[in-house]
Each structure stands twice: as C-alpha cells, then as structure tokens.
Coordinates of C-alpha atoms in Angstrom, one line a residue:
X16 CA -10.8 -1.9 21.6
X17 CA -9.1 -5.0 21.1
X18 CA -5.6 -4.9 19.3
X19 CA -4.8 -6.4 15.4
X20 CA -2.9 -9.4 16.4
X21 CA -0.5 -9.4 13.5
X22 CA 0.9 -12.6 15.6
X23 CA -2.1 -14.9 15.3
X24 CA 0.3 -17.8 14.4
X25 CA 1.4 -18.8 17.6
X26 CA 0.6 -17.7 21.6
X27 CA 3.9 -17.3 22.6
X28 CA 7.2 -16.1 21.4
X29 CA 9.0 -18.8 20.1
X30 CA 12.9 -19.5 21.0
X31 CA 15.0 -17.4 18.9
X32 CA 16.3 -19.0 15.5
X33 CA 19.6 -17.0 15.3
X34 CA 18.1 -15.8 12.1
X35 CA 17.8 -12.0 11.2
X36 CA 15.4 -10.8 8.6
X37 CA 14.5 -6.9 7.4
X38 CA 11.0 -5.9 6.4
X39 CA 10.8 -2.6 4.2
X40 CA 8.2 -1.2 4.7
X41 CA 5.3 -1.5 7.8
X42 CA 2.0 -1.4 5.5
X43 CA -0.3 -4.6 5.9
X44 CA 2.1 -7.0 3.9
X45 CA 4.7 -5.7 5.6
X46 CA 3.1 -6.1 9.3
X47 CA 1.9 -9.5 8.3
X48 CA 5.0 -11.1 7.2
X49 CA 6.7 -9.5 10.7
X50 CA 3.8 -11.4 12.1
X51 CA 4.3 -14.6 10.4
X52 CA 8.2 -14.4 10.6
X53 CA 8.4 -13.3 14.6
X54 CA 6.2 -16.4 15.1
X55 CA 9.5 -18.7 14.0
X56 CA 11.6 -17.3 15.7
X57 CA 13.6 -14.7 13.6
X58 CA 14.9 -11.6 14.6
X59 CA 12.5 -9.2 12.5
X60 CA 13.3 -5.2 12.0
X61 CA 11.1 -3.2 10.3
X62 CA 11.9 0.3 8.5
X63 CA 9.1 2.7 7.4
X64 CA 9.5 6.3 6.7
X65 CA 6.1 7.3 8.6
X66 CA 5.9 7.8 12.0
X67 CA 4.0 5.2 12.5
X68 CA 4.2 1.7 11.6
X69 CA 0.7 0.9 9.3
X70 CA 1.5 2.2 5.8
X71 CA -2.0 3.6 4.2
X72 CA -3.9 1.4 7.1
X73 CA -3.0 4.6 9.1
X74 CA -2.5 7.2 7.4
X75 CA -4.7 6.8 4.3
X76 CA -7.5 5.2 5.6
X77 CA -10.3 6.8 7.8
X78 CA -10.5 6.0 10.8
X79 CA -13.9 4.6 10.7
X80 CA -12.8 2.6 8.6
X81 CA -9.9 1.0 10.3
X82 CA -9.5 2.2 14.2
X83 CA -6.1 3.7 14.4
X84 CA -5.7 2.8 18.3
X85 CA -6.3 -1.1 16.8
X86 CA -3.3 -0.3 14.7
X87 CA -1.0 0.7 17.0
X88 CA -1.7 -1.7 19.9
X89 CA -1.7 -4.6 17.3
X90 CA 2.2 -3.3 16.6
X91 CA 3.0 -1.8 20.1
X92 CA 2.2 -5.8 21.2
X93 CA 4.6 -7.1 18.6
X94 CA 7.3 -4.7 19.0
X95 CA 7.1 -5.6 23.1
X96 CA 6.1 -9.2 23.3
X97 CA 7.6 -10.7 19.9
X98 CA 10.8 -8.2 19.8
X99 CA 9.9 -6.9 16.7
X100 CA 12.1 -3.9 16.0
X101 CA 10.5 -0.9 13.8
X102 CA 12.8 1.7 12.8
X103 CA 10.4 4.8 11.7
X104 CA 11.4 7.6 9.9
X105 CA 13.6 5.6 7.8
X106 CA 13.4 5.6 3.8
X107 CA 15.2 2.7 2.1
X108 CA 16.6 4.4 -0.9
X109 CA 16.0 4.0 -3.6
X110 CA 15.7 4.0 -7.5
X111 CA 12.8 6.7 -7.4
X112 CA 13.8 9.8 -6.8
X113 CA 13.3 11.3 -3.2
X114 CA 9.9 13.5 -2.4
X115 CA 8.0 11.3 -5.3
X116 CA 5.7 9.7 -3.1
X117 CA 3.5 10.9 -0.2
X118 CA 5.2 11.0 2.8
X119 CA 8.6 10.9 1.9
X120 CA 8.8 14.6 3.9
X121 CA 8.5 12.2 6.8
X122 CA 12.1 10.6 6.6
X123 CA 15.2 12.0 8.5
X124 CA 17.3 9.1 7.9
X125 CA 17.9 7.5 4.7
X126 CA 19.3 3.8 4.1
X127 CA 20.6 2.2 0.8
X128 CA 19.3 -1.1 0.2
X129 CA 22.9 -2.6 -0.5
X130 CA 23.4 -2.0 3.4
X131 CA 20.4 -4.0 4.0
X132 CA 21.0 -6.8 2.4
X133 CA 24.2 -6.8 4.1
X134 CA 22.8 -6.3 7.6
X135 CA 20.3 -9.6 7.4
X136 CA 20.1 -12.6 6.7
X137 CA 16.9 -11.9 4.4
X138 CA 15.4 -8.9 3.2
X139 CA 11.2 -8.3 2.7
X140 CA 10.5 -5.4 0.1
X141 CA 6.5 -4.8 1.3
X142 CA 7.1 -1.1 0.3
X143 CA 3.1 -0.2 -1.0
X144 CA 1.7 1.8 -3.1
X145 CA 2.4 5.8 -2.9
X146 CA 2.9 7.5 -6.2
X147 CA -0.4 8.9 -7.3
X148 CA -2.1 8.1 -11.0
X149 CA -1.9 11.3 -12.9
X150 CA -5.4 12.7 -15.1
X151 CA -3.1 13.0 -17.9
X152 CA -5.2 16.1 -19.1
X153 CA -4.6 19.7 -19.5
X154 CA -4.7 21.6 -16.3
X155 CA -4.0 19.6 -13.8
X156 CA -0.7 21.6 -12.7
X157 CA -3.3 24.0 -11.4
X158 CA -3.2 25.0 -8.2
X159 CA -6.1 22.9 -6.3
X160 CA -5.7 19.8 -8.2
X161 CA -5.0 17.1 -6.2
X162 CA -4.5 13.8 -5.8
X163 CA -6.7 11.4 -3.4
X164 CA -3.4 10.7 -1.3
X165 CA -2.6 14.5 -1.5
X166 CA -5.6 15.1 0.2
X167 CA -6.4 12.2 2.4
X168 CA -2.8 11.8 3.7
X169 CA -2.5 15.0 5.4
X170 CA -5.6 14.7 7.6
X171 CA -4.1 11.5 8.8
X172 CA -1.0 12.7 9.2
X173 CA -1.7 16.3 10.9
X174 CA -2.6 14.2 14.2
X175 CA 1.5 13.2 14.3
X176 CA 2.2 16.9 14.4
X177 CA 4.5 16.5 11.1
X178 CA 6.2 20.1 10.0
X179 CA 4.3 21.2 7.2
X180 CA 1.5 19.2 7.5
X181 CA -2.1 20.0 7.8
X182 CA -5.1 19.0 7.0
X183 CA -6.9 20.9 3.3
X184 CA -8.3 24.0 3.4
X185 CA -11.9 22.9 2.0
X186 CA -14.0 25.3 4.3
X187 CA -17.0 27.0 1.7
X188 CA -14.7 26.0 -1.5
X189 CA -16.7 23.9 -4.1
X190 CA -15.2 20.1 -4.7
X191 CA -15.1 17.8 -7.6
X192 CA -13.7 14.3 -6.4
X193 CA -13.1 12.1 -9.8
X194 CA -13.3 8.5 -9.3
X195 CA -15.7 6.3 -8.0
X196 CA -13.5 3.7 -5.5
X197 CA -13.2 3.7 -2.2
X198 CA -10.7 6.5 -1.5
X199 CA -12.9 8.5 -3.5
X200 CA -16.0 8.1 -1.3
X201 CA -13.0 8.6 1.7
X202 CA -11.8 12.1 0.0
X203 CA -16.2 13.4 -0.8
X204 CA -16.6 12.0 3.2
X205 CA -13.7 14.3 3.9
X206 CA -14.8 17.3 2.0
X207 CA -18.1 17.5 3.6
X208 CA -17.1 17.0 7.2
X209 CA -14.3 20.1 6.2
X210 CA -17.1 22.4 5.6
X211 CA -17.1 22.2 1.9
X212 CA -19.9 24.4 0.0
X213 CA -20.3 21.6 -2.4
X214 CA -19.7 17.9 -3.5
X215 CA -19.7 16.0 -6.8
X216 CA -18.0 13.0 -8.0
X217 CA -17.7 12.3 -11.4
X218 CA -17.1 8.7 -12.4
X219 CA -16.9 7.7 -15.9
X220 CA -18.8 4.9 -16.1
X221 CA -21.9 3.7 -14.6
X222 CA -23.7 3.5 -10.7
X223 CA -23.8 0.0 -11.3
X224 CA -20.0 -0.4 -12.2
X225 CA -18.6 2.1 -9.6
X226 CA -16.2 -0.5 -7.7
X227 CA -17.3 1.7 -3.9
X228 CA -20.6 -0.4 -4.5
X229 CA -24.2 1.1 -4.5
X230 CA -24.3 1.9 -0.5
X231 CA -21.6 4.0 -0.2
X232 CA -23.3 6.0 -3.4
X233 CA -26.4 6.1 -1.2
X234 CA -24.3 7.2 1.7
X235 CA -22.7 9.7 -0.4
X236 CA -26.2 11.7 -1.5
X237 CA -27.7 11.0 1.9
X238 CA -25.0 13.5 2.9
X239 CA -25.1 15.8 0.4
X240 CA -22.9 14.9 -2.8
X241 CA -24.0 14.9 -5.9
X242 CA -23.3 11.4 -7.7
X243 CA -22.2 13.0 -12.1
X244 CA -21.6 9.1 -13.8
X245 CA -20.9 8.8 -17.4
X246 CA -18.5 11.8 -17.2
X247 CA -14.9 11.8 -18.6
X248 CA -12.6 14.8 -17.4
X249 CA -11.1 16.5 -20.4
X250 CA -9.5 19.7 -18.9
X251 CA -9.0 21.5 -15.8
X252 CA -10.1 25.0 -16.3
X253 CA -8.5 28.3 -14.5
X254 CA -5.6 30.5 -15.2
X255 CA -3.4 30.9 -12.0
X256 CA -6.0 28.4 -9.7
X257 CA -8.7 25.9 -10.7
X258 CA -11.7 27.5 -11.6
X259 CA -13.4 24.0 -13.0
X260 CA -13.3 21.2 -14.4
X261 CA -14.6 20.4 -18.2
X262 CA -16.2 16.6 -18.8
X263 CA -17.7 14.7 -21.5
X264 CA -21.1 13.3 -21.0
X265 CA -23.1 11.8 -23.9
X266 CA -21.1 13.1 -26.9
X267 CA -21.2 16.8 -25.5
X268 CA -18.6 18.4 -23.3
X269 CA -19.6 19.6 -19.8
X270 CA -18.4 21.7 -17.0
X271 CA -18.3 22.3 -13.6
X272 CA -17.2 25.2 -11.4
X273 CA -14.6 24.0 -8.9
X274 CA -12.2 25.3 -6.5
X275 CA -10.6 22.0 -5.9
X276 CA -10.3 19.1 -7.8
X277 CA -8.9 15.9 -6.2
X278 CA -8.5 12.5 -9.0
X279 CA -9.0 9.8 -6.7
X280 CA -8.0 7.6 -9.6
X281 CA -5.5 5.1 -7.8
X282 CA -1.9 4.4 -7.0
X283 CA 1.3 3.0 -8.3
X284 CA 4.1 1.5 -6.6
X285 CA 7.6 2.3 -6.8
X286 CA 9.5 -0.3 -5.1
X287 CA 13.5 0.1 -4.6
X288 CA 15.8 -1.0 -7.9
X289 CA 12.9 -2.9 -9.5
X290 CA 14.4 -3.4 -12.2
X291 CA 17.8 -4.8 -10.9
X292 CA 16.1 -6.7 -8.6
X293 CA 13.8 -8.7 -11.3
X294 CA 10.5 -7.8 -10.2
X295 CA 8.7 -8.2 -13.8
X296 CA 10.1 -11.4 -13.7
X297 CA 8.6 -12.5 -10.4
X298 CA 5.3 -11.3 -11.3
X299 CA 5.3 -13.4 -14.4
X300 CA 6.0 -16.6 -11.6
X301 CA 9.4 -17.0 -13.9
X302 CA 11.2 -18.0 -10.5
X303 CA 13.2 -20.3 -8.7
X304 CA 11.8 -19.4 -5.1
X305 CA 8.4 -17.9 -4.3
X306 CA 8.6 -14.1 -4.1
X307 CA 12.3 -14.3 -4.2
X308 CA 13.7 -11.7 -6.5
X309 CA 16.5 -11.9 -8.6
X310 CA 19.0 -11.2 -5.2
X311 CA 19.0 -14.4 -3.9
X312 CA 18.0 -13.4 -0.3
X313 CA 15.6 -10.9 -1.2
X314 CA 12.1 -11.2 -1.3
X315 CA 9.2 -9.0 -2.3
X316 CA 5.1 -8.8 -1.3
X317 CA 2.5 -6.7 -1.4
X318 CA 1.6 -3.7 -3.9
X319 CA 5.2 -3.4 -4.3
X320 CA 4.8 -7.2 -6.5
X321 CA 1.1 -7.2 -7.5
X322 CA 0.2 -2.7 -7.9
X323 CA -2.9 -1.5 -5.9
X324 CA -4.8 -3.9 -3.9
X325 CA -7.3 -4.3 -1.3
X326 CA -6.0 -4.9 2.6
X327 CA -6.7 -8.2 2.6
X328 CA -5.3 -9.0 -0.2
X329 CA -1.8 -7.3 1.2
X330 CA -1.8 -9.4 3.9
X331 CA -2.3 -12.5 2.1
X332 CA 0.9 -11.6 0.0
X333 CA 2.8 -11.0 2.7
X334 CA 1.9 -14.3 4.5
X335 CA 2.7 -15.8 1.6
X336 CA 6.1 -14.5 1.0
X337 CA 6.4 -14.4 4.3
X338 CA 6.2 -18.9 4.6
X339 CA 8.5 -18.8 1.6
X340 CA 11.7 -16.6 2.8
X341 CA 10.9 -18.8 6.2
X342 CA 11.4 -21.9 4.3
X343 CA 14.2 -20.5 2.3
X344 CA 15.9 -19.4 5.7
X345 CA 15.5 -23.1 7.0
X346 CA 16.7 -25.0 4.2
X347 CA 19.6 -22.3 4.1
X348 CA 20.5 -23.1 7.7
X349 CA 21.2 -27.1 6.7
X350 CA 22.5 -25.7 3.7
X351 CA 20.3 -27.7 1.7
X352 CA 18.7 -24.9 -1.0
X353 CA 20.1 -27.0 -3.6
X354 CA 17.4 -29.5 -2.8
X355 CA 14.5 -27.3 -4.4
X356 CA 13.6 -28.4 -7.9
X357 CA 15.4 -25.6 -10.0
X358 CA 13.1 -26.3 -13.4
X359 CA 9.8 -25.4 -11.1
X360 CA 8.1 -22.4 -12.2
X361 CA 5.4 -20.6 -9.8
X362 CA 2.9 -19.4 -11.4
X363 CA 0.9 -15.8 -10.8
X364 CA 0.0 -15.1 -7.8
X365 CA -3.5 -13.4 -8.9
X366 CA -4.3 -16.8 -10.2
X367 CA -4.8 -18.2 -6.9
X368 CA -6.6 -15.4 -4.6
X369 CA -8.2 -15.7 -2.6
X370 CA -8.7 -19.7 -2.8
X371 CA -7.9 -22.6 -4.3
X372 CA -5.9 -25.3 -4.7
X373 CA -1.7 -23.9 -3.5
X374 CA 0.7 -25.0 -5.2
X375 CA 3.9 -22.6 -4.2
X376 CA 4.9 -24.9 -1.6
X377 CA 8.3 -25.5 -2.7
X378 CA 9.1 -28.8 -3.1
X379 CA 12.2 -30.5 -2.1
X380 CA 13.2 -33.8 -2.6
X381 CA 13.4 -36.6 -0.5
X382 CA 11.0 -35.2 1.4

C-alpha cells in the first residue's frame, strides 16, 4: 500500500535553510504544511498530543475510509528522509482548559505556547477540530449520551493500547445516532459491526439534504439501520441512564427507546490564546500577511482558522499558509518584510476554495 507523500513538492531533500519552524498540531493541515515547508528546506518539528501523528485522519476516521498503514508510512517517510521531527504526546497549552477535547488523556508532556514561539523561527497553529457540538437539550448529561468523537475516537484509539481506552460497549444495546454527515454514517457503521440490537438515525431534515449523500443512506439500510428524517431531538429520556430519546416529527412529538444515544452533530475548534493571537481578525482577511496572526511570526491553518472542514480542504489551508510563512521566512532572512504592501487586505479564504483566480500572493515591490 503505497505511502501519503505529504512531500510531493520536491524528490529530494533540499539543502537546509538554517531556518526552524514549529507545526502544532499533526492533523492534515498540519502534515501538509510539514510537507510543503520540509520541501524548502526548514527545519520542521511537529507536536501533537496523540500517539500518532494524523489528527482525526487516524484516529477519527475509519479505516476504510483512509488506510491507517498509508498514514503512517506517508509520516514515517517524512520524519526519516525530510528530517521532520514529531514530538507526540505533547499538548501546546493552552487557553482551553485541559481534558476539554478528545484526546487530551493522551498527553504526558505539556508546552506553553510562549516557549514556542521562542524556540522557532515561525510557529504553525494547525491544531483541528476536537471539542464536540452539544444537543443543547434536556438529558443529555445522561449516562449513554455521547458525542460522535466520544464514540468514534476510542475505537481508533484502543489499537495504541492507551490507559483507559477502549472501544464502546454496544453489544445487544439499542442506538440512536443523530445527525446525518459523514461521522454519523461512521458512528451507525460502528454500531452495527459492535453487535448492536438496533440502528436509527435521526436527521432533521430531509434524505435529499443529508450532506453523507444518498449512497451511504442506501448503505446504511442495506445493513440494517433504519433512516427517521424530519426528526428534531427535544429530550433525552431516563432517570439514572438513557432510556430514549423524544423527537418532533410533523408537529407531534415522538420517541424512541435507546440505550445509547450518540449526536454526531459536528465539531468546534479551540485553538491556543485565540483571542490574543487575533484569530477573528484573520478570518475576516483584516491582515497584513496571509494566515499570519496578530504575533508577527505566528501563523494559523486549518479548522483551527476556518471550524470543521473536509480533509481536503485542511490540506489546502495548510499549503496555503504553509507558501505564506515560507515567503515570510525568506523576505525575513534579507530583512526585507517591510517591502510587502502594508494597506493590502486578504480577503476570506472560503471565498476562493477550491478554485479560482489567487490573489494572496503577497506582493512586494520592485519585484
């Protein structure tokens, strides 16, 4: 199975720049701008609090999905060919509190981001998206609510033999899964293949809108889940555990028995300091420099700038960001950064994915 070749920019190592730059975070932005940058030359380290580098590639995705021996050979090759240094089980701390996020159990050595930005010459904050959406409804402190990380995580993370970590009991329990993208066709796959009695997904809208697309509903039936659209959750049932979940359908309220309900409804990010560091502000393109927050050798990609996102459109963020701290780094070196026009404004980055014309080259004059 061939590798991900995060280093498709250039056959070789190239000679070293003298340059050192630190990537938080080894999700798909983060692994492609380590790709990008370790194809100039820089010195690239890259902390992550899993024990593996590949963020949610690895350890929220199914396998079947994306191959997790692809995944580690694509980094294995970087960290022995291109030098690239990943320093797992390392949380970069922090303006969330600790044990927030999925996977934060994972870390034995914690780093503030002050001491970063001291240690390189640039810092890249690709830190994902790991904070769960909440239901917002009553009942969903119940025992057996949880969320589509909560349950997904753990059966990617029980191969790395974590303490504490293990994959749900589902075996003859009845499952509700609420939410109709892909993790939530992930989390119903999940519960069937864990021996669960029963399957439904409720999604509020319609077959037609549910962003998984029609064929993974198809897939979902063929193996025994029942497909609820048109259903709104309004209250988690049960006194000490879940005993169902109550929805509303038409005008009427509905229910369910359950014994576990997950709400696959999506992520947040919590990146590190996002305030201090200007990140509203760099969404809304009010910047100087590319992805460059409002530390001046700092830069952010990923979820941790845009929210939730597909893969692909992760690693086009980090590429991104990843050309603009390289150019940054360059102009730096001839101490020239004066050079880039200071009243240019770059404008969102949604408004250009995945085509078009790009205009965030920075432009420096004389040139």
């Amino acid at each position: 199975m061939d590798a991900m070749n995060f280093n498709f920019l250039c056959d070789e190592p190239p000679p070293p720049s003298g340059a050192s730059v630190g990537i938080i975070g080894a999700g798909p932005s983060g692994l492609a701008a380590a790709g990008y940058l370790s194809c100039l030359g820089h010195a690239v380290e890259v902390y992550d609090k899993m024990p593996k580098p590949g963020g949610l590639m690895l350890f929220g995705i199914p396998g079947y999905r994306i191959p997790r021996e692809r995944i580690e050979a694509g980094t294995l090759r970087m960290a022995r060919r291109y030098g690239v240094v990943f320093h797992t089980h390392t949380k970069i701390c922090c303006s969330a509190p600790l044990f927030e996020e999925e996977g934060d159990h994972f870390a034995t050595e914690v780093k503030g981001l002050g001491d970063m930005v001291k240690k390189h010459d640039a810092i890249m904050i690709a830190t994902g998206s790991w904070k769960s959406r909440r239901l917002e409804i009553p009942g969903e402190e119940l025992p057996g609510v949880l969320s589509g990380l909560e349950f997904l995580f753990p059966i990617r993370a029980a191969h790395y033999c974590a303490p504490n970590v293990k994959a749900p009991d589902v075996a003859g329990r009845r499952v509700v899964v609420i939410g109709a993208g892909h993790s939530a066709v992930d989390v119903a796959h999940g519960a069937v293949s864990l021996g669960a009695a029963s399957v439904d997904v409720l999604y509020r809208r319609s077959r037609a809108e549910a962003p998984c697309g029609s064929l993974e509903i198809e897939r979902l039936e063929h193996s025994g889940v029942t497909w609820n659209e048109g259903c709104v959750p309004v209250r988690v049932s049960g006194e000490e555990a879940v005993a169902g979940i109550e929805f509303r359908r038409d005008g009427a309220v509905e229910s369910l028995p359950a014994d576990l309900v997950v709400a696959a409804i999506g992520e947040v990010a919590t990146p590190p300091f996002a305030k201090e560091l200007g990140l509203e502000s760099v969404r809304k393109g009010e910047v100087r420099w590319l992805n460059m927050t409002a530390i001046e050798n700092v830069f952010v990609a990923g979820d941790a700038l845009t929210g939730p996102s597909k893969i692909g459109k992760a690693v086009y963020s980090g590429l991104r960001a990843a050309r603009s701290l390289g150019n940054w780094l360059e102009l730096k070196a001839q101490n020239r950064q004066t050079e880039f026009a200071a009243d240019e404004l770059i404008s969102r980055e949604a408004d250009r994915f995945p085509g078009g014309g790009f205009r965030d080259a920075p432009r420096v004059r004389g040139l």
